[in-house]
Short mmCIF file of C-alpha atoms in Angstrom, two decimals:
data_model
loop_
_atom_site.label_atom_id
_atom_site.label_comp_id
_atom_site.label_asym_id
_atom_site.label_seq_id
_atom_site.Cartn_x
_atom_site.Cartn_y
_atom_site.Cartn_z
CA UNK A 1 -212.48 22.75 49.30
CA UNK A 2 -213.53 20.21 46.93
CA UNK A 3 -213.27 19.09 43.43
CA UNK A 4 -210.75 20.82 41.15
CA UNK A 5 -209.62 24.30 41.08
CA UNK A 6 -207.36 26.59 39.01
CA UNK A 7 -205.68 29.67 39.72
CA UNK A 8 -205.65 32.37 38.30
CA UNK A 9 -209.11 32.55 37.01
CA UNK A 10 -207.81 35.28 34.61
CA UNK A 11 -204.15 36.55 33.64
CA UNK A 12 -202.94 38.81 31.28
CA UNK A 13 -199.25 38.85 30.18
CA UNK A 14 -197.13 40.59 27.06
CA UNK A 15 -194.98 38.00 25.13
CA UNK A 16 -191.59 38.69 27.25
CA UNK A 17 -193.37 37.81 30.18
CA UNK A 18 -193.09 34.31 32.69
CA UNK A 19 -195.95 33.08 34.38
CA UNK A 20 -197.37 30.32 36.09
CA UNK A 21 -200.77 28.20 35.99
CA UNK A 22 -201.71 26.14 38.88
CA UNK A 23 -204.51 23.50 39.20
CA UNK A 24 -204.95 21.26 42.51
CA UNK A 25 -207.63 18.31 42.93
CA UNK A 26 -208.74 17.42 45.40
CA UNK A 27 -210.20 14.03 44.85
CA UNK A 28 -207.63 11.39 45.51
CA UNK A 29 -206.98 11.00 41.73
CA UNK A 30 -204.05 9.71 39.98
CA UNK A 31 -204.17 11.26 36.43
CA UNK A 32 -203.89 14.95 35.58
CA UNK A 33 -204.54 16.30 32.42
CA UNK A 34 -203.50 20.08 30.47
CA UNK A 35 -206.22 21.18 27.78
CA UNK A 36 -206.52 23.99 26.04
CA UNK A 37 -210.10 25.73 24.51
CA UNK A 38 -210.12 27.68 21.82
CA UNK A 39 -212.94 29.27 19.88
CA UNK A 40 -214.41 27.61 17.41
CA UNK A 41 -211.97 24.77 17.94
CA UNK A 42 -212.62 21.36 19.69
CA UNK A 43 -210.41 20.83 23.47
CA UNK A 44 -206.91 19.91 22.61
CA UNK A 45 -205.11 17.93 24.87
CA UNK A 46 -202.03 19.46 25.86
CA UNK A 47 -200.47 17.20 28.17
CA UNK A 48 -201.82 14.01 30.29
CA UNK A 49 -199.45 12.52 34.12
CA UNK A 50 -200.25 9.49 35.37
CA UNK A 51 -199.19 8.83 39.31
CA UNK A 52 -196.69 12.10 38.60
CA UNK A 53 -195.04 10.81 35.49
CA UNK A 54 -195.55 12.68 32.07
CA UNK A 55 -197.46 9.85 29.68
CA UNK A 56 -198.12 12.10 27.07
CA UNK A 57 -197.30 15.25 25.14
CA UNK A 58 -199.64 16.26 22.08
CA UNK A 59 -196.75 18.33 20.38
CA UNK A 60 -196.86 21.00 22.67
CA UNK A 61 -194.20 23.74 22.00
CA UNK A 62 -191.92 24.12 24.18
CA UNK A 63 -192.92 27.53 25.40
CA UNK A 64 -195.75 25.72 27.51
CA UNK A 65 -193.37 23.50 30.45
CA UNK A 66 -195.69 21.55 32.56
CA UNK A 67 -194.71 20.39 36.37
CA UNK A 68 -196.60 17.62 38.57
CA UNK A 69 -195.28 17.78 41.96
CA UNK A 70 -197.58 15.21 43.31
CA UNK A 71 -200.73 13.82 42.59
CA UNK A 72 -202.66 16.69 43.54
CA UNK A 73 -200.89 19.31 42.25
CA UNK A 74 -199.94 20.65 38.47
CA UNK A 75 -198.62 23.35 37.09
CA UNK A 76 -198.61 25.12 33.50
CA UNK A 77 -194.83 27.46 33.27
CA UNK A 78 -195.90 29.68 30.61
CA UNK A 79 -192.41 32.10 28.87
CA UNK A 80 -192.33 33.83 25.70
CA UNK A 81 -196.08 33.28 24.41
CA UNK A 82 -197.66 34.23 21.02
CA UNK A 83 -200.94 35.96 20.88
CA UNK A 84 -202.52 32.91 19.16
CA UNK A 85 -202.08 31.06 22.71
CA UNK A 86 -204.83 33.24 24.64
CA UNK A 87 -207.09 30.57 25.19
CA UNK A 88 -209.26 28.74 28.36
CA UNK A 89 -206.72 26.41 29.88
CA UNK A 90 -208.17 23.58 31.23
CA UNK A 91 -207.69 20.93 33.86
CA UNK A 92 -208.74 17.81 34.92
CA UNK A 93 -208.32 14.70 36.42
CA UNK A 94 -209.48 11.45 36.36
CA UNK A 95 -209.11 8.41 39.52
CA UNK A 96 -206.54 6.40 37.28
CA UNK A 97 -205.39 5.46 34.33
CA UNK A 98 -208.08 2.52 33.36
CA UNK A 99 -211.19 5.27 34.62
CA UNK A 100 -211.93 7.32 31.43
CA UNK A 101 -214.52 9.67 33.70
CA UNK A 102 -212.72 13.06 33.85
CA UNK A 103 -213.72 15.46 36.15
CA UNK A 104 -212.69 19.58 35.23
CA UNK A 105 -211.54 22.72 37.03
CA UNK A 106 -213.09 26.32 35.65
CA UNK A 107 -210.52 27.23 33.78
CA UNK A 108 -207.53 29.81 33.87
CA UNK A 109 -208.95 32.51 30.80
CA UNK A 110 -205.05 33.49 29.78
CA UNK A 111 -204.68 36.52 27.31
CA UNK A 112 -201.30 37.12 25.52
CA UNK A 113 -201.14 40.77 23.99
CA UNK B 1 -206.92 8.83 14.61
CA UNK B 2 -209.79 9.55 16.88
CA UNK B 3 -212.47 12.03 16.09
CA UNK B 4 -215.80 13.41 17.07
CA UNK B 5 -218.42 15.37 14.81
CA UNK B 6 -221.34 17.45 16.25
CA UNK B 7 -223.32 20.15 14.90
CA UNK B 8 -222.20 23.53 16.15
CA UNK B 9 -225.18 25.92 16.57
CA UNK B 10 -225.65 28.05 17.63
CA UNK B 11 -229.52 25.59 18.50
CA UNK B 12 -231.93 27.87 19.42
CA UNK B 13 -234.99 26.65 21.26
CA UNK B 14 -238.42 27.33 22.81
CA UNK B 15 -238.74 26.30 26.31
CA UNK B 16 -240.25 22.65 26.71
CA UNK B 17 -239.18 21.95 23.26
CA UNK B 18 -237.45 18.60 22.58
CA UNK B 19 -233.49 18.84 21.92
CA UNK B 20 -231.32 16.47 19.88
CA UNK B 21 -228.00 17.26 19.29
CA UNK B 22 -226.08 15.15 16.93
CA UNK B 23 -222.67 13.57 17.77
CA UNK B 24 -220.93 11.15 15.54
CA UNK B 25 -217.52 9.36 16.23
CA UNK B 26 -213.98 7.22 14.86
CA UNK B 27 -212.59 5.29 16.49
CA UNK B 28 -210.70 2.59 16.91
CA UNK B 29 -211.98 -0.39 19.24
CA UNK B 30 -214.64 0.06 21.54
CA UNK B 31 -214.41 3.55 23.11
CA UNK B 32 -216.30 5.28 25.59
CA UNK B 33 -218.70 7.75 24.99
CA UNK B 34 -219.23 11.12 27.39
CA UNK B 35 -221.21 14.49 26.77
CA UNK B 36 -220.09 17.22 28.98
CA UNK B 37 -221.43 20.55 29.50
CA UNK B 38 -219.98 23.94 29.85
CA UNK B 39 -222.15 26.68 31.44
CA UNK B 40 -220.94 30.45 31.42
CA UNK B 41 -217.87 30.83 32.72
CA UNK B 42 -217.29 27.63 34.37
CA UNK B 43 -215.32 24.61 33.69
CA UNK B 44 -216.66 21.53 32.30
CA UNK B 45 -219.10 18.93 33.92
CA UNK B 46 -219.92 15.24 32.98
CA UNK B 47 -223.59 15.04 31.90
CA UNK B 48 -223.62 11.21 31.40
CA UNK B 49 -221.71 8.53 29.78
CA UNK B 50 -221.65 5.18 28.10
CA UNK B 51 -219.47 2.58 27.76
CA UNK B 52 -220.31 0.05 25.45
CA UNK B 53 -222.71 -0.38 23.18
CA UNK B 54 -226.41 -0.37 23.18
CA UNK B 55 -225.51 1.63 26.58
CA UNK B 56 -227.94 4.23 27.17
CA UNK B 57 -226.45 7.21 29.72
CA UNK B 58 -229.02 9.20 31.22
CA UNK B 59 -229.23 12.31 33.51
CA UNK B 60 -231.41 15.14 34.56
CA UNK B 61 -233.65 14.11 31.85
CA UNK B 62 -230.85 14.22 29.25
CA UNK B 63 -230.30 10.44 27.12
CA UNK B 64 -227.94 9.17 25.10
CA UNK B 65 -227.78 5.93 23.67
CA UNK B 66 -224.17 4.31 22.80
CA UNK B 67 -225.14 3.12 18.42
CA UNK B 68 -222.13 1.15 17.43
CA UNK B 69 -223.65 0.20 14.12
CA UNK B 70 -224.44 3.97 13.11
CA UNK B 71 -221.41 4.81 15.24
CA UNK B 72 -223.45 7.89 16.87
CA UNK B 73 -224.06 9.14 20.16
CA UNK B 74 -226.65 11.44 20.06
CA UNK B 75 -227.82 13.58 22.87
CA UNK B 76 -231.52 14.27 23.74
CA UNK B 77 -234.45 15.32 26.04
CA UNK B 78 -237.76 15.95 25.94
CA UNK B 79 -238.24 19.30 27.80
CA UNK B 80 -235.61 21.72 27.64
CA UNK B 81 -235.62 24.63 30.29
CA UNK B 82 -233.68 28.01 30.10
CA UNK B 83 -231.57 26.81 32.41
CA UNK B 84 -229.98 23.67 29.85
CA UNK B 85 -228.61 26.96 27.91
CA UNK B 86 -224.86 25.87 27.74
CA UNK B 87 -222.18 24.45 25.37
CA UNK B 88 -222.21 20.76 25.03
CA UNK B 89 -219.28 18.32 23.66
CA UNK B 90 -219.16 15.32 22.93
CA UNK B 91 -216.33 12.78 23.40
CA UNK B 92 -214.47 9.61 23.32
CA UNK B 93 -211.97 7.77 25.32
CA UNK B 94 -210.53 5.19 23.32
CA UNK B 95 -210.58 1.63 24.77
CA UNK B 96 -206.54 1.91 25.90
CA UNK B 97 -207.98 3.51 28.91
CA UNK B 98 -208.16 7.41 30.30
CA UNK B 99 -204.39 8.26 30.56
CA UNK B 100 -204.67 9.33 26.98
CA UNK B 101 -207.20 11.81 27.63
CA UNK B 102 -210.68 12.52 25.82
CA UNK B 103 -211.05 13.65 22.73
CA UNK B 104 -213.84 16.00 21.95
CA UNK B 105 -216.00 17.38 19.39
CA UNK B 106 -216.55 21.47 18.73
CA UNK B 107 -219.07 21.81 21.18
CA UNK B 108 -223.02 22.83 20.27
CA UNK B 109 -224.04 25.86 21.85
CA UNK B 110 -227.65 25.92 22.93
CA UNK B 111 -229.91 28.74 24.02
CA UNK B 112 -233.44 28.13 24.91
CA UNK B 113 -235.38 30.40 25.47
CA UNK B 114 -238.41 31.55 27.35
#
């Protein structure tokens, strides 16, 4: 399998709930990156690792906890969301920190009732 | 901070009908510039990209030239086809380098049709 790819494609949770996203890339990049679409809003970046080390964190509540494992691997613990936070959660990754090209998984399409 | 403006759309379109969508920018330094597009469904896919200015980025008959004085970045081509229906952004990596991530515009939805 190539390029990078996110499971679930789709979840559905109530607010009580804990769940998990999970994004692997398989590219033999460095940097790993959280964004979240919503409509009518531009991509915010949620959080950014760089050779497994958290580099940044746009004021993310606390209710999103991301993981890197390794380089390939990332992971979005989701507990206790809001409604407002259904929304296309996006990954990506990029070769290393001086490469600005970013290359994107599909998306996990996460509704919160 | 950074920032990126494009027009939202929806731009509807004829087939073969030239396309420009507008994308303006702020930013500090010398940033890169990217469009990405987002077809139904799927995640996000480089288009093309420049990197300094007077750049021009080019692919599948899509152009962009990098304007630092008019500090634009619009996005054109001369034919479009049904199949260029998708969502386009625009964005910026500022010159510290990609670990800060990309900051993008709204996105422009565009529908040609046939």
């Amino acid at each position: 399998e190539t390029g990078v790819t996110q499971t679930p494609r789709h979840l559905v949770m109530g607010m009580t709930n804990k769940k998990s996203l999970k994004c692997e890339q398989h590219l033999g990049h460095n940097a790993m990156y959280w964004y979240k679409q919503s409509a009518k809003k531009p991509l915010e970046l949620m959080f950014v690792y760089n050779f497994k080390e958290q580099t940044e964190n746009n004021s993310v509540p606390s209710r999103f906890s991301p993981e890197c494992p390794n380089s390939s691997h990332l992971f979005l613990h989701l507990h206790t969301l809001q409604p407002e936070d259904s929304a296309l959660y996006l990954c990506a990754s990029s070769l290393r920190a001086s490469v600005n090209e970013q290359f994107f998984g599909p998306g996990t399409r996460l509704t919160v009732l | 901070g950074d920032s990126v403006t494009q027009m939202e759309g929806p731009v509807t379109l004829s087939e073969e009908a030239f396309l420009t969508i507008n994308c303006t920018y702020t930013a500090t330094g010398y940033p890169s510039l990217f469009w990405y597009v987002q077809y139904p469904g799927e995640g996000l896919q480089l288009l093309l990209k420049a990197t300094k200015a007077d750049d021009k980025g080019s692919n599948k008959g899509f152009e962009a030239t990098y304007r630092k004085e008019t500090t634009s970045f619009h996005l054109e081509k001369g034919s479009v086809q049904v199949s260029d229906s998708a969502v386009y952004f625009c964005a910026l990596s500022s010159s510290g380098g990609g670990a800060d991530g990309l900051t993008f515009g709204k996105g422009t939805h565009l529908i040609i049709q046939p």
